[in-house]
Coordinates of C-alpha atoms and ligand atoms in Angstrom, one line a residue:
E157 CA 0.0 0.0 0.0
K158 CA 3.1 2.2 0.2
G159 CA 3.3 1.9 -3.5
G160 CA 6.9 0.7 -3.4
F161 CA 8.0 3.7 -1.3
D162 CA 9.9 3.3 2.0
S163 CA 7.3 5.2 3.9
F164 CA 3.8 6.6 3.6
M165 CA 5.3 10.0 3.8
D166 CA 7.5 9.4 0.8
K167 CA 4.5 8.1 -1.1
E168 CA 2.4 11.1 -0.1
I169 CA 5.1 13.6 -1.1
H170 CA 5.0 11.9 -4.5
D171 CA 1.2 12.1 -4.6
Q172 CA 1.4 15.9 -4.4
P173 CA 1.1 16.8 -8.1
Q174 CA -2.0 14.7 -8.3
A175 CA -3.4 16.1 -5.0
V176 CA -3.1 19.6 -6.4
A177 CA -4.5 18.7 -9.8
D178 CA -7.5 16.9 -8.2
T179 CA -8.2 19.8 -5.9
L180 CA -8.5 22.1 -9.0
L181 CA -10.6 19.6 -11.0
G182 CA -14.2 20.5 -12.0
R183 CA -14.2 24.0 -10.6
T184 CA -14.9 26.0 -13.8
D185 CA -17.8 26.3 -16.3
A186 CA -17.5 26.3 -20.1
A187 CA -16.6 30.0 -20.1
G188 CA -13.7 29.4 -17.7
A189 CA -15.5 31.1 -14.7
L190 CA -15.1 29.5 -11.3
V191 CA -18.1 27.6 -10.0
L192 CA -18.0 26.3 -6.5
D193 CA -21.0 24.0 -6.3
D194 CA -20.1 22.8 -2.8
L195 CA -20.7 26.3 -1.4
R196 CA -24.2 26.7 -0.3
I197 CA -23.7 30.2 1.1
D198 CA -25.8 32.8 -0.5
E199 CA -23.8 35.0 -2.9
S200 CA -25.2 38.2 -1.4
I201 CA -23.7 37.1 1.9
L202 CA -20.3 36.5 0.4
R203 CA -20.4 39.9 -1.3
A204 CA -21.1 41.6 2.0
V205 CA -18.2 39.9 3.9
N206 CA -15.9 42.6 5.3
K207 CA -13.4 40.4 7.2
I208 CA -12.1 36.8 6.8
I209 CA -10.6 34.9 9.7
V210 CA -8.8 31.6 9.0
V211 CA -8.8 29.2 11.9
A212 CA -6.6 26.1 12.0
C213 CA -3.8 24.4 13.8
G214 CA -0.2 23.4 12.9
T215 CA 0.5 22.8 9.2
A216 CA -3.1 23.7 8.3
A217 CA -2.6 27.1 9.9
Y218 CA 0.4 27.7 7.7
S219 CA -1.7 27.1 4.7
G220 CA -4.0 29.8 6.1
H221 CA -1.0 32.1 6.3
V222 CA -0.4 31.6 2.6
A223 CA -4.2 32.2 2.0
K224 CA -4.0 35.5 3.7
Y225 CA -1.4 36.9 1.3
A226 CA -3.3 35.6 -1.7
I227 CA -6.9 36.6 -0.7
E228 CA -5.9 40.1 0.5
H229 CA -4.1 40.7 -2.7
W230 CA -6.8 39.4 -5.0
C231 CA -9.9 40.4 -3.1
R232 CA -8.9 43.4 -0.9
I233 CA -10.7 41.9 2.1
P234 CA -8.8 41.9 5.4
V235 CA -7.8 38.4 6.4
E236 CA -6.6 37.3 9.8
V237 CA -5.1 33.9 10.5
E238 CA -5.4 32.5 13.9
L239 CA -4.6 29.3 15.7
A240 CA -8.0 27.8 16.5
H241 CA -7.2 27.3 20.2
E242 CA -6.2 31.0 20.6
F243 CA -9.2 32.3 18.6
R244 CA -11.7 30.5 20.7
Y245 CA -10.5 31.9 24.1
R246 CA -9.9 35.5 23.3
D247 CA -13.4 36.9 22.7
P248 CA -12.7 37.5 19.0
I249 CA -14.6 40.2 17.1
V250 CA -16.9 38.2 14.9
D251 CA -20.3 39.1 13.4
E252 CA -22.6 38.4 10.5
R253 CA -20.3 40.0 8.0
T254 CA -17.3 37.9 9.1
L255 CA -16.4 34.8 7.0
V256 CA -14.5 32.2 9.0
V257 CA -12.5 29.7 7.0
A258 CA -11.6 26.6 9.0
V259 CA -8.8 24.5 7.4
T260 CA -8.3 20.9 8.5
Q261 CA -7.1 17.7 7.0
S262 CA -8.8 15.3 9.3
G263 CA -12.0 17.4 9.9
E264 CA -11.8 16.2 13.5
T265 CA -9.4 18.5 15.2
M266 CA -11.1 19.5 18.4
D267 CA -9.5 22.9 18.7
T268 CA -10.7 23.8 15.2
L269 CA -14.1 22.4 15.8
M270 CA -14.5 24.5 18.9
A271 CA -13.5 27.6 16.9
V272 CA -16.1 26.8 14.3
R273 CA -18.8 26.4 16.9
H274 CA -17.8 29.7 18.5
A275 CA -17.8 31.6 15.2
R276 CA -21.3 30.3 14.3
E277 CA -22.7 31.2 17.7
Q278 CA -21.5 34.8 17.0
G279 CA -23.4 34.8 13.6
A280 CA -20.5 34.3 11.3
K281 CA -20.6 32.0 8.3
V282 CA -18.1 29.2 8.2
I283 CA -16.5 27.6 5.2
S284 CA -14.3 24.6 6.0
I285 CA -11.5 23.4 3.8
V286 CA -11.4 19.7 4.6
N287 CA -9.7 16.6 3.2
T288 CA -11.7 13.9 5.0
H289 CA -15.2 13.2 3.8
G290 CA -17.8 12.4 6.4
S291 CA -15.8 14.1 9.2
T292 CA -17.3 16.4 11.8
I293 CA -16.1 19.9 10.9
P294 CA -17.8 20.0 7.4
R295 CA -21.0 18.8 9.0
E296 CA -20.9 21.7 11.4
S297 CA -19.9 24.3 8.8
D298 CA -22.2 26.4 6.5
A299 CA -20.3 25.2 3.5
V300 CA -17.3 23.0 2.6
L301 CA -14.6 23.1 0.0
Y302 CA -13.1 19.6 -0.1
T303 CA -9.4 19.1 -0.9
H304 CA -9.0 16.0 -3.0
A305 CA -5.6 14.8 -1.7
G306 CA -6.9 11.3 -0.9
P307 CA -6.3 9.7 2.5
E308 CA -3.2 10.9 4.3
I309 CA -1.6 8.2 6.4
A310 CA 1.7 9.6 7.6
V311 CA 1.3 11.7 10.7
A312 CA 3.2 14.6 9.2
S313 CA 1.0 16.5 6.7
T314 CA 2.4 16.9 3.2
K315 CA 0.0 16.4 0.3
A316 CA -3.0 17.7 2.4
F317 CA -1.0 20.9 3.0
L318 CA -0.5 21.5 -0.8
A319 CA -4.1 20.7 -1.4
Q320 CA -5.2 23.2 1.4
I321 CA -3.1 26.0 -0.2
T322 CA -4.7 25.1 -3.6
A323 CA -8.2 25.2 -2.2
A324 CA -7.5 28.5 -0.5
Y325 CA -6.3 30.0 -3.9
V326 CA -9.6 28.7 -5.5
L327 CA -11.7 30.3 -2.7
G328 CA -9.7 33.6 -3.1
L329 CA -10.2 33.7 -6.8
Y330 CA -13.9 32.8 -6.5
L331 CA -14.4 35.7 -4.0
A332 CA -12.5 38.0 -6.4
Q333 CA -14.7 36.9 -9.2
L334 CA -17.9 37.3 -7.2
R335 CA -17.1 40.6 -5.8
G336 CA -15.7 42.0 -9.1
N337 CA -12.2 42.5 -7.9
K338 CA -10.8 40.8 -11.0
F339 CA -11.9 40.7 -14.7
P340 CA -12.9 37.3 -16.0
D341 CA -9.8 37.1 -18.2
E342 CA -7.6 37.8 -15.2
I343 CA -9.2 34.9 -13.3
V344 CA -8.7 32.6 -16.4
T345 CA -5.0 33.6 -16.5
L346 CA -4.5 32.9 -12.7
L347 CA -6.3 29.6 -13.0
D348 CA -4.0 28.6 -15.9
E349 CA -1.0 29.5 -13.8
L350 CA -2.4 27.3 -11.0
R351 CA -3.1 24.4 -13.4
A352 CA 0.6 24.5 -14.4
M353 CA 1.7 23.9 -10.9
P354 CA 1.3 20.1 -10.6
R355 CA 3.9 19.6 -13.5
K356 CA 6.3 22.0 -11.7
I357 CA 5.8 20.2 -8.3
Q358 CA 6.7 17.0 -10.2
T359 CA 9.9 18.6 -11.3
V360 CA 10.8 19.5 -7.7
I361 CA 10.2 16.0 -6.6
E362 CA 12.4 14.6 -9.4
R363 CA 15.2 16.8 -8.2
G364 CA 14.8 15.4 -4.7
E365 CA 18.0 13.2 -4.6
Y366 CA 20.2 16.2 -4.0
V367 CA 18.1 17.3 -1.1
R368 CA 18.2 13.8 0.3
A369 CA 22.0 13.7 0.0
T370 CA 22.3 17.0 1.7
A371 CA 20.0 15.8 4.5
R372 CA 22.1 12.7 5.1
S373 CA 25.2 14.8 5.4
M374 CA 23.5 16.8 8.2
E375 CA 22.5 14.0 10.4
K376 CA 24.4 15.5 13.4
S377 CA 22.8 19.0 13.2
D378 CA 21.2 20.0 16.5
K379 CA 19.7 23.3 15.4
V380 CA 18.4 24.5 12.0
L381 CA 16.9 27.8 11.1
F382 CA 14.5 28.8 8.3
L383 CA 14.0 32.2 6.8
G384 CA 11.4 33.5 4.4
R385 CA 9.6 36.7 3.5
H386 CA 6.0 37.2 2.2
V387 CA 4.6 33.8 1.3
G388 CA 8.0 32.4 1.9
F389 CA 7.6 33.1 5.6
P390 CA 4.9 30.4 6.2
V391 CA 7.0 28.1 4.1
A392 CA 9.9 28.7 6.5
L393 CA 7.6 28.0 9.5
E394 CA 6.4 24.8 7.9
G395 CA 10.0 23.7 7.1
A396 CA 10.9 24.1 10.7
L397 CA 7.8 22.3 11.9
K398 CA 8.5 19.3 9.7
L399 CA 12.1 19.1 11.0
K400 CA 11.0 19.3 14.6
E401 CA 8.3 16.7 14.4
L402 CA 10.2 14.2 12.2
A403 CA 13.8 14.5 13.1
Y404 CA 13.4 15.9 16.7
I405 CA 15.8 18.7 15.9
H406 CA 15.3 22.1 17.3
A407 CA 14.2 24.2 14.3
E408 CA 12.8 27.7 14.0
G409 CA 11.3 29.7 11.2
F410 CA 11.5 33.4 11.0
A411 CA 10.4 36.2 8.8
A412 CA 13.7 37.3 7.3
G413 CA 13.0 40.9 8.2
E414 CA 13.0 40.0 11.9
L415 CA 16.6 38.8 11.9
K416 CA 18.1 42.1 13.0
H417 CA 15.4 42.4 15.7
G418 CA 16.9 39.4 17.6
P419 CA 17.3 36.1 15.9
I420 CA 20.5 37.0 14.2
A421 CA 22.2 36.5 17.6
L422 CA 21.6 32.8 17.0
I423 CA 24.0 32.7 14.0
D424 CA 27.5 31.4 14.6
E425 CA 30.1 29.5 12.6
G426 CA 28.5 26.7 10.5
Q427 CA 24.9 27.3 11.6
P428 CA 22.7 25.8 8.9
V429 CA 20.0 28.3 7.7
F430 CA 17.5 27.5 5.0
V431 CA 16.4 30.6 3.0
V432 CA 13.3 30.7 0.8
V433 CA 14.1 33.1 -2.0
P434 CA 11.2 34.7 -3.9
S435 CA 11.2 35.1 -7.6
P436 CA 13.6 37.7 -8.9
R437 CA 10.9 38.5 -11.5
G438 CA 8.3 39.3 -8.7
R439 CA 7.1 42.7 -7.6
D440 CA 8.6 45.1 -5.1
S441 CA 12.1 44.6 -3.8
L442 CA 11.4 41.2 -2.1
H443 CA 14.3 39.5 -3.9
S444 CA 16.9 42.1 -3.2
K445 CA 15.8 42.3 0.4
I446 CA 16.3 38.6 0.9
I447 CA 19.7 38.7 -0.8
S448 CA 20.8 41.2 1.8
N449 CA 19.5 38.9 4.5
I450 CA 21.6 36.1 3.1
Q451 CA 24.6 38.3 3.1
E452 CA 24.1 39.3 6.7
I453 CA 23.9 35.8 8.0
R454 CA 26.7 34.6 5.8
A455 CA 29.0 37.3 7.1
R456 CA 28.4 35.8 10.6
G457 CA 29.3 32.3 9.5
A458 CA 26.0 30.7 8.5
R459 CA 25.9 27.9 6.1
T460 CA 23.2 28.9 3.7
L461 CA 20.9 26.4 2.1
V462 CA 18.9 28.3 -0.4
I463 CA 15.6 27.5 -2.3
A464 CA 15.6 29.6 -5.4
E465 CA 14.0 29.8 -8.8
D466 CA 15.6 28.4 -11.9
G467 CA 17.5 31.2 -13.6
D468 CA 18.2 33.2 -10.5
D469 CA 21.9 33.9 -11.2
E470 CA 22.4 36.4 -8.4
V471 CA 21.6 34.1 -5.6
R472 CA 24.3 31.7 -6.7
K473 CA 27.0 33.9 -5.3
Y474 CA 25.6 33.8 -1.8
A475 CA 24.5 30.2 -1.4
D476 CA 26.4 27.2 0.0
E477 CA 23.8 24.8 -1.4
I478 CA 21.0 25.6 -3.8
F479 CA 17.8 23.7 -4.3
W480 CA 16.3 24.9 -7.6
I481 CA 12.6 25.1 -8.2
P482 CA 10.8 26.0 -11.4
Q483 CA 9.6 29.6 -12.0
A484 CA 6.2 30.5 -10.8
P485 CA 4.2 33.6 -9.8
T486 CA 5.3 34.8 -6.3
L487 CA 1.9 34.0 -4.7
L488 CA 2.0 30.4 -6.0
Q489 CA 5.6 29.7 -5.1
P490 CA 4.8 28.0 -1.7
L491 CA 3.5 24.9 -3.6
L492 CA 7.0 24.4 -4.9
A493 CA 9.3 25.9 -2.2
V494 CA 7.9 23.7 0.6
V495 CA 8.6 20.4 -1.2
P496 CA 12.5 20.4 -0.7
L497 CA 11.9 21.2 3.0
Q498 CA 9.5 18.2 3.3
I499 CA 12.0 15.9 1.6
F500 CA 14.9 17.3 3.7
A501 CA 13.1 16.6 7.0
M502 CA 12.0 13.1 5.9
A503 CA 15.5 12.2 4.7
L504 CA 17.2 13.5 7.8
A505 CA 14.8 11.6 10.1
S506 CA 15.4 8.4 8.1
A507 CA 19.2 9.0 8.3
K508 CA 18.8 9.1 12.1
G509 CA 16.9 5.8 11.9
L510 CA 13.6 7.3 13.0
D511 CA 10.1 6.2 11.9
V512 CA 9.0 9.1 9.6
D513 CA 5.4 7.9 9.5
Q514 CA 4.9 7.7 13.2
P515 CA 6.9 10.4 15.1
R516 CA 7.0 10.1 18.8
N517 CA 4.2 11.7 20.9
L518 CA 2.1 12.6 17.9
A519 CA -1.3 11.5 16.6
K520 CA -2.7 11.9 13.2
S521 CA -5.9 13.4 14.4
V522 CA -6.0 15.5 17.6
T523 CA -9.5 15.0 19.0
V524 CA -8.9 16.5 22.4
E525 CA -8.6 20.2 23.3
Ligands
F6R1355 C1 2.0 18.6 11.0 C2 0.6 18.2 11.2 C3 -0.2 18.9 12.2 C4 -1.7 19.2 11.7 C5 -2.5 19.8 12.7 C6 -3.9 20.0 12.2 O1 2.6 17.9 10.1 O2 0.2 17.3 10.6 O3 0.4 20.2 12.6 O4 -1.6 20.0 10.5 O5 -2.6 18.9 13.9 O6 -4.6 18.9 11.8 P1 -5.8 18.9 10.9 O7 -5.4 19.5 9.6 O8 -6.3 17.5 10.7 O9 -6.8 19.8 11.5

C-alpha cells in the first residue's frame, strides 16, 4: 500500500502533483469562470463579507497564512489567520459579515471544531476546507470546500498541505470573481497558472535526490533555522515544523526581516540556515531584500541552504547549497518551495533511523482540546 516507497510520507510527497490537480478539478464552467458547487452560502452574503478569519492548527494554519497573502491581494478583504485554540478563548470580534474559514485535513481537530462552533454562535458564516469526507467539521460548517488529496496516512502532513493551499487559492479567486475585484480574463490567467503547478511540483520531486544527500550529510545537526519573506515566511515555518516533528531537531522559522530584531544572535560559525528566495521577477524589492539577509547571515558564519528559482543567477553567489525550483508567480511559489523542505526533514529523520510515518508523541488526528 506504500506503492513501493519506504514510507507513507515518501509516497504522499510523490502524490502531491495529483493532489493539487485533483483539488483544481471541476471548478470551472464552459466559459472558464469559477463555480463552487459545494458552497451553499448565498452570494449576497459572500459579497457583503468585510473580514475573513482563517482558523486552523499546525500545518493547516500555515496554509491559512499563505491564503492571507493571496486573498488580501486578490480580493482586498482583510484576512486574519489565527490558531484555532487561541481564537476561541480571546473573545474575538466576529459578526454576520465575518467569514470564518476553517482549514483541516482530518476534519476532526477538536481545537478547530470549537473555533467553528464559537464563530457560528456569533453569527459568522463558516466555510471549511477539509480533506476527509464524512468528518465532523464539514457537518458543522455552513459550506465545505473539499481538498481532494486522498487519504493521508503519515502523521506529518504533506499532500494535504499543498491541497489546502490550492483550495484557498480557489476560494480567493472565487471571491474576487464574485465581488468584481478581477476581470474574467484575469481569473482565467490565474487559474491557468495554477493548473501549471502540478507539473512543476513533479519537477521539484524529481530533483529530490540532491536534497536527500544534503540531509544525510547533516544527520548531526542540532539546530536548523529557516527564513522567508512574504509567502516564503509560512513556508519557512512549515519547514521548521517538519524538521521538529520528524527529526526531533530544534528548528525555528523566522520572517527574514525579523533577523536584525533578535534572531541573528543565534547565528554562529557553521549554523545551517534555509532561506526561501522569492522570484527575482516578482514585484517590489522582495528578492533584493532577501539577498541582503543572506549576506548578513553569511557574514556571521551561517551555512546557507537556499531554495531559489531556476535562472536566479544572483543568488548563486551567496548560497552554499541551492535547491532549484521552477519559475512561478510569487503567490503560488509555496506549492514548490515547501517540497524540498519536506524531503529534507524526511531524509534527515530516516538517516537518524527514525520512523517518519509515526513520530513520537504525535497522533494523526487530535480530537482532544
Ligand atoms: C503537522 C501536522 C499537524 C496538523 C494539525 C492540524 O505535520 O500534521 O500540525 O496539521 O494537527 O490537523 P488537521 O489538519 O487534521 O486539523
